[in-house]
Amino acid sequence: MNIKEIKEMISLMNENGLVELEVEKDGMRIRLKKTASGIEGVSGPIVIERQAMQSAKASFASEPVKEASSKNVEIKAPMVGTFYRAPAPEAPPYVEIGQVIEAGQVLCIIEAMKLMNEIKSEIKGRIVEILVENAEPVEFGQSMFIVEPL
Amino acid sequence: MNIKEIKEMISLMNENGLVELEVEKDGMRIRLKKTASGIEGVSGPIVIERQAMQSAKASFASEPVKEASSKNVEIKAPMVGTFYRAPAPEAPPYVEIGQVIEAGQVLCIIEAMKLMNEIKSEIKGRIVEILVENAEPVEFGQSMFIVEPL
Amino acid sequence: MFSKILIANRGEIALRIIRACKEMGIRTVAVYSQADASSLHVQMADEAICIGRAQSSSSYLNIPAVISAAEITDVEAIHPGYGFLAENAHFAEICESCHITFIGPTPENIKLMGDKMAARISMQKIGLPIVPGSVSVVKNKDEAIKIANRIKYPVIIKASAGGGGKGMRICHNEIKLVSSFMTAQAEAEANFGNPNVYIEKYIDKPRHIEVQILSDTHGHHLYLGERDCSIQRRHQKLLEESPSPIVDSKLRKRLGEMAVKAAKSFNYVGAGTIEFLLDQDKNVYFMEMNTRIQVEHPVTEMVTGIDLIKQQILVAARARLPFKQSDIHFSGAAIECRINAEDFRNGFIPCPGKIESLILPGGPGIRIDTHIYQGYEISPYYDSLVAKIIAHGKNRNEALRIMQRALSEFKIEPIKTTIPFHSQLLTNSLFVKGEFSTHFVNEMLGEEEPAKEG
Amino acid sequence: MFSKILIANRGEIALRIIRACKEMGIRTVAVYSQADASSLHVQMADEAICIGRAQSSSSYLNIPAVISAAEITDVEAIHPGYGFLAENAHFAEICESCHITFIGPTPENIKLMGDKMAARISMQKIGLPIVPGSVSVVKNKDEAIKIANRIKYPVIIKASAGGGGKGMRICHNEIKLVSSFMTAQAEAEANFGNPNVYIEKYIDKPRHIEVQILSDTHGHHLYLGERDCSIQRRHQKLLEESPSPIVDSKLRKRLGEMAVKAAKSFNYVGAGTIEFLLDQDKNVYFMEMNTRIQVEHPVTEMVTGIDLIKQQILVAARARLPFKQSDIHFSGAAIECRINAEDFRNGFIPCPGKIESLILPGGPGIRIDTHIYQGYEISPYYDSLVAKIIAHGKNRNEALRIMQRALSEFKIEPIKTTIPFHSQLLTNSLFVKGEFSTHFVNEMLGEEEPAKEG
């Protein structure tokens, strides 16, 4: 049983209007259950991410993404504004992929109402991914970085 | 058990109007459940139940009532009209509770558009219950008698 | 006034009639088939009687069952809605003989207008223009040529027993007429088991314009303006509007007065619709009369402010019409889109099924007439109309914008509907300009015309 | 004209504004809190930006977040709806300084009318009648007696910092006044931390009548008739109607002209509402002005045919009003019922929760403004308004019947709502006769009056 199979199960559920699907096999048990709007309940060793809100516009995740093999966490925008990776157009970015960061270290700037707000990390970790392009807008709660805690 | 088998199960559910399906076999258990049913209970390894009509006004039953210890069947009105137990106001009723009836025997009259329609039994049996009062209206499909087949 | 009415119909029109009755303080009895037990008209009526199986022949067309339901519920009148028994003179007669008021015209009214050929002859007699041509069977080629020379080409050969565009042939000259005549007879025989054909002047790209009339039992007849129903496909109307973009107040008055003249000539009673064809020079031809309330009646209600169902009930109770022709004013423009459970991208095939998710449009200028709800199962047994959206604006342009906005709000999953068709139509520049004929939908979709060039 | 507008609101009013924008061809940006991610306004806008947590202070009242969302989406204007930032002069100023048009009056307009006491003084100066009494703090018993003798008993003592009926005392004579004055001061101190009180002539059983006005930036001011909002409970309106059953055309003109005079006096811009009290002799008293669109604006839209939201947007874009006072006509009667998720049988306590089953009313004469749908979760974070039903009939009697019929259709399970309250109200004979005051709901429900007899 792997992710591909689970994905297939979910799409089967979606296509066929199932609300619950439970599979137990070789000491492994998968149970999927849907509400009217999305996949909800989870149990067993594999955790499925809470499905994003129906609206295409609600792109923030309300829960950290956790993959089977890691405990990576998302760093989300605490405000609406424009995302900048560096303190000035010519300056080097605050952080790069692969870089180890300390708790309290500045990761980026969000400009809101002409104010430059430095966004700091609350944890120590390693930058796994940067999800927003420089000078792009971010909304409240939008994921900006994926960090592997150290 | 693989995805193909689950797909087959789902199409089985769709074809048969199942709302829930649970299979346990050689240490393997599959349970599938669909939305929008009033049916909650599940018993036995595979349960098939038909969905009941929602409207309070739909008082006819689409399936014969079967009690655990009997095979009683309902005799339903084949037309809208007024139900009469006897051929004339002074005459004795066609049938009484407890009476044994033959296939083809007249059970009652339904008056529709001034026509008296004799309603005959299709089976041999014993009258267990008479569900409509004399001179009361009946709608199409409404249960009139409960008969224990003999 | 009636205290209790039975509604011999289903779907949105049953609900529409129940609404009018509730507002008038009249109790209602719904009848329904076994397939419609969870339908809204059953839930919203004061009483509901199951009258038969899903098939219409067993239930909504089953006259003894309907009459019997009326008798056991002790109603004083039956409203037939549209379709089913609405234009069945026999049913109207049975109601009469059972002392139940049929909310509609007299059986004689229905009979006269039910025979379309006889209706045209009778309307021609009182001076209404009809499409030039034969009003009876054309026996042979020579007669066909004689008629065509009289009425001038182009002409169209039609099967007497035909309908829906089948067996029609358009001929632009005598050579075509001669070559088409035998073919048309053969096709008529093949399609309808009857080789009879007749010949009419061919009206190229006409508009379908119909006039709403209202007549009481005291000899008063009113016209409530026109509806443009040119947007149709295979004789199925898809969008209707009032006023018509090509009818000015002078033409409106002329059409209205013709319609009233028609109604007056045979003592019509109730709500009715006189259908006209308008050619490209705005010549008017009487086509037929529908002796019932119509699907598209709401657009007339929106622009006149008159509730047609309430008026039907009132005149059936022998009340006098409460207004004169001079009291009728037209305000703004109204458009109705028929939302059918049909796959527009796949030849409009019906798509019944369960509605898993539903958002109906709302807000200012929008009226929704529908019997559906989330969880409702659209039945394959009946017509595919699931909702009528009616937009009312201060002019046609505003009504179109309100309708476009409403269509964008309408979500009905996973049912395929005519919503994408309407969205496409409402952005078509010719449609927006009001330049269209009954051929418009075929042209827009690149479909074949129903009548072949001979 | 604007090409893109941000709507700084949620719920039905956000949807209402999106609808107007769509019909005008203006693109829309919705903002929303994390609790509203699945809300209809988010789904129906062209873009949507999450601006904060569920709490209004973090989202819909969060000025930097709203302005920031406006900047990143590059909108030209912000419509504030009602509530939240709609009457926040500071927000209107910030919009101005960021070169974003605030769709509403000027910051100065908002400020002047935001100070209710100052507003009354200023309106008195231009000749509008106000309730007789002190317009400033009454320091002691002797001053209170002097004022009461001048304005005549009965009088009412009100807390300066008060609201919602708290700390009010009605006095019918000097003995009561003397005994109540100290108590009122003490209560004011206890309730509001401020012992200041003032004295007014007590208006027994008044009507709440408000006039809708519309002003452009070119000095044109129009009145669009009145709304009767006397049906309220604890100062929360429950049902509004236009016209008021007690306002005739002469009084309508007088109220309208007063309202226009008020608007003109301080160069008001946009849609606004002037609230009056009418006593039982139909004496008129200016109360306050609301410098925003109001919840109950649809009843005015129905009887005038004017889309107020579109007009707000047009005048914000400095367009001239497209009609004169003589172009405004009133047609029929409109009633709005506010359907709140509140348990009417249990002190109107809010009842949020998930809507498992929903049937909205429809058909002729019904407009529905709502953001709910089956499966929607009514949030406990915001106000409990779930839908506005607006009925429009040719007269009040027909509108009432349409509304009763619509209420009977409305199913929203398992949410407890004010539907049963409205059903009861609409069959109350005094209400049907139009005989009611702002005390009517309390009387009908047998509840205590907000102001105690001193």
mmCIF file of N, CA, C and O in Angstrom, chain C residues 16 20 212 224 227 242 293 296-311 334 367 369 390 392, chain D residues 363-365:
data_model
loop_
_atom_site.group_PDB
_atom_site.id
_atom_site.type_symbol
_atom_site.label_atom_id
_atom_site.label_comp_id
_atom_site.label_asym_id
_atom_site.label_seq_id
_atom_site.Cartn_x
_atom_site.Cartn_y
_atom_site.Cartn_z
ATOM 1 N N ARG C 16 -45.704 26.688 -8.736
ATOM 2 C CA ARG C 16 -46.152 28.041 -9.096
ATOM 3 C C ARG C 16 -47.618 28.232 -8.742
ATOM 4 O O ARG C 16 -48.012 29.283 -8.209
ATOM 5 N N ALA C 20 -49.575 30.666 -5.851
ATOM 6 C CA ALA C 20 -50.684 31.597 -6.104
ATOM 7 C C ALA C 20 -51.851 31.292 -5.164
ATOM 8 O O ALA C 20 -52.437 32.206 -4.572
ATOM 9 N N GLN C 212 -49.827 37.531 -25.055
ATOM 10 C CA GLN C 212 -50.573 36.993 -23.912
ATOM 11 C C GLN C 212 -51.922 37.681 -23.857
ATOM 12 O O GLN C 212 -51.995 38.902 -23.888
ATOM 13 N N LEU C 224 -51.719 41.485 -22.871
ATOM 14 C CA LEU C 224 -50.679 41.854 -21.903
ATOM 15 C C LEU C 224 -49.311 41.903 -22.575
ATOM 16 O O LEU C 224 -48.303 41.495 -21.990
ATOM 17 N N ARG C 227 -44.349 38.327 -26.185
ATOM 18 C CA ARG C 227 -43.103 37.645 -25.788
ATOM 19 C C ARG C 227 -42.386 37.245 -27.071
ATOM 20 O O ARG C 227 -43.010 36.742 -28.003
ATOM 21 N N SER C 242 -39.702 39.679 -22.906
ATOM 22 C CA SER C 242 -40.758 40.661 -23.131
ATOM 23 C C SER C 242 -40.226 42.004 -22.668
ATOM 24 O O SER C 242 -39.662 42.084 -21.580
ATOM 25 N N ILE C 293 -51.901 28.231 -19.708
ATOM 26 C CA ILE C 293 -50.796 29.061 -19.217
ATOM 27 C C ILE C 293 -49.533 28.494 -19.860
ATOM 28 O O ILE C 293 -49.447 27.294 -20.133
ATOM 29 N N GLU C 296 -43.401 30.209 -20.277
ATOM 30 C CA GLU C 296 -42.734 31.512 -20.256
ATOM 31 C C GLU C 296 -43.612 32.647 -19.734
ATOM 32 O O GLU C 296 -43.246 33.820 -19.892
ATOM 33 N N HIS C 297 -44.724 32.310 -19.056
ATOM 34 C CA HIS C 297 -45.607 33.380 -18.573
ATOM 35 C C HIS C 297 -44.934 34.374 -17.622
ATOM 36 O O HIS C 297 -45.350 35.530 -17.549
ATOM 37 N N PRO C 298 -43.871 33.970 -16.865
ATOM 38 C CA PRO C 298 -43.300 34.938 -15.915
ATOM 39 C C PRO C 298 -42.763 36.225 -16.549
ATOM 40 O O PRO C 298 -42.823 37.280 -15.926
ATOM 41 N N VAL C 299 -42.247 36.166 -17.776
ATOM 42 C CA VAL C 299 -41.708 37.412 -18.343
ATOM 43 C C VAL C 299 -42.822 38.448 -18.508
ATOM 44 O O VAL C 299 -42.594 39.643 -18.301
ATOM 45 N N THR C 300 -44.008 37.988 -18.848
ATOM 46 C CA THR C 300 -45.150 38.905 -18.942
ATOM 47 C C THR C 300 -45.530 39.427 -17.559
ATOM 48 O O THR C 300 -45.838 40.609 -17.382
ATOM 49 N N GLU C 301 -45.472 38.523 -16.564
ATOM 50 C CA GLU C 301 -45.788 38.953 -15.189
ATOM 51 C C GLU C 301 -44.831 40.036 -14.712
ATOM 52 O O GLU C 301 -45.235 40.984 -14.027
ATOM 53 N N MET C 302 -43.544 39.874 -15.061
ATOM 54 C CA MET C 302 -42.552 40.833 -14.569
ATOM 55 C C MET C 302 -42.789 42.229 -15.163
ATOM 56 O O MET C 302 -42.693 43.226 -14.457
ATOM 57 N N VAL C 303 -43.063 42.292 -16.461
ATOM 58 C CA VAL C 303 -43.192 43.615 -17.080
ATOM 59 C C VAL C 303 -44.567 44.256 -16.861
ATOM 60 O O VAL C 303 -44.703 45.475 -16.955
ATOM 61 N N THR C 304 -45.584 43.440 -16.562
ATOM 62 C CA THR C 304 -46.916 44.026 -16.327
ATOM 63 C C THR C 304 -47.268 44.113 -14.852
ATOM 64 O O THR C 304 -48.195 44.836 -14.484
ATOM 65 N N GLY C 305 -46.568 43.361 -14.005
ATOM 66 C CA GLY C 305 -46.918 43.323 -12.584
ATOM 67 C C GLY C 305 -48.194 42.547 -12.301
ATOM 68 O O GLY C 305 -48.721 42.605 -11.194
ATOM 69 N N ILE C 306 -48.689 41.807 -13.289
ATOM 70 C CA ILE C 306 -49.932 41.045 -13.111
ATOM 71 C C ILE C 306 -49.611 39.569 -12.909
ATOM 72 O O ILE C 306 -48.834 38.986 -13.665
ATOM 73 N N ASP C 307 -50.189 38.980 -11.864
ATOM 74 C CA ASP C 307 -49.988 37.558 -11.571
ATOM 75 C C ASP C 307 -50.975 36.759 -12.424
ATOM 76 O O ASP C 307 -52.179 36.739 -12.145
ATOM 77 N N LEU C 308 -50.483 36.105 -13.458
ATOM 78 C CA LEU C 308 -51.375 35.447 -14.421
ATOM 79 C C LEU C 308 -52.090 34.248 -13.823
ATOM 80 O O LEU C 308 -53.230 33.954 -14.183
ATOM 81 N N ILE C 309 -51.436 33.541 -12.917
ATOM 82 C CA ILE C 309 -52.080 32.362 -12.326
ATOM 83 C C ILE C 309 -53.253 32.805 -11.445
ATOM 84 O O ILE C 309 -54.333 32.221 -11.485
ATOM 85 N N LYS C 310 -53.031 33.858 -10.665
ATOM 86 C CA LYS C 310 -54.143 34.369 -9.853
ATOM 87 C C LYS C 310 -55.291 34.809 -10.750
ATOM 88 O O LYS C 310 -56.462 34.556 -10.437
ATOM 89 N N GLN C 311 -54.985 35.448 -11.863
ATOM 90 C CA GLN C 311 -56.053 35.896 -12.768
ATOM 91 C C GLN C 311 -56.780 34.703 -13.382
ATOM 92 O O GLN C 311 -58.002 34.740 -13.550
ATOM 93 N N ALA C 334 -37.937 41.911 -19.314
ATOM 94 C CA ALA C 334 -37.750 40.655 -18.583
ATOM 95 C C ALA C 334 -37.300 39.560 -19.551
ATOM 96 O O ALA C 334 -37.738 39.518 -20.704
ATOM 97 N N ARG C 367 -35.864 36.371 -10.305
ATOM 98 C CA ARG C 367 -36.939 35.498 -9.830
ATOM 99 C C ARG C 367 -36.592 34.080 -10.255
ATOM 100 O O ARG C 367 -36.170 33.845 -11.388
ATOM 101 N N ASP C 369 -38.119 30.212 -10.489
ATOM 102 C CA ASP C 369 -39.233 29.269 -10.396
ATOM 103 C C ASP C 369 -38.660 27.876 -10.581
ATOM 104 O O ASP C 369 -38.252 27.510 -11.692
ATOM 105 N N ILE C 390 -35.648 34.143 -14.170
ATOM 106 C CA ILE C 390 -36.243 35.304 -14.805
ATOM 107 C C ILE C 390 -35.521 36.546 -14.288
ATOM 108 O O ILE C 390 -35.410 36.746 -13.083
ATOM 109 N N HIS C 392 -35.286 40.714 -14.438
ATOM 110 C CA HIS C 392 -36.087 41.899 -14.752
ATOM 111 C C HIS C 392 -35.237 43.134 -14.514
ATOM 112 O O HIS C 392 -34.750 43.346 -13.410
ATOM 113 N N GLY D 363 -40.246 32.026 -6.610
ATOM 114 C CA GLY D 363 -41.488 32.378 -7.289
ATOM 115 C C GLY D 363 -41.706 33.871 -7.397
ATOM 116 O O GLY D 363 -40.836 34.664 -7.037
ATOM 117 N N PRO D 364 -42.887 34.269 -7.882
ATOM 118 C CA PRO D 364 -43.146 35.669 -8.168
ATOM 119 C C PRO D 364 -43.162 36.533 -6.926
ATOM 120 O O PRO D 364 -43.618 36.115 -5.868
ATOM 121 N N GLY D 365 -42.625 37.744 -7.059
ATOM 122 C CA GLY D 365 -42.677 38.710 -5.969
ATOM 123 C C GLY D 365 -41.658 38.481 -4.875
ATOM 124 O O GLY D 365 -41.672 39.192 -3.882
#
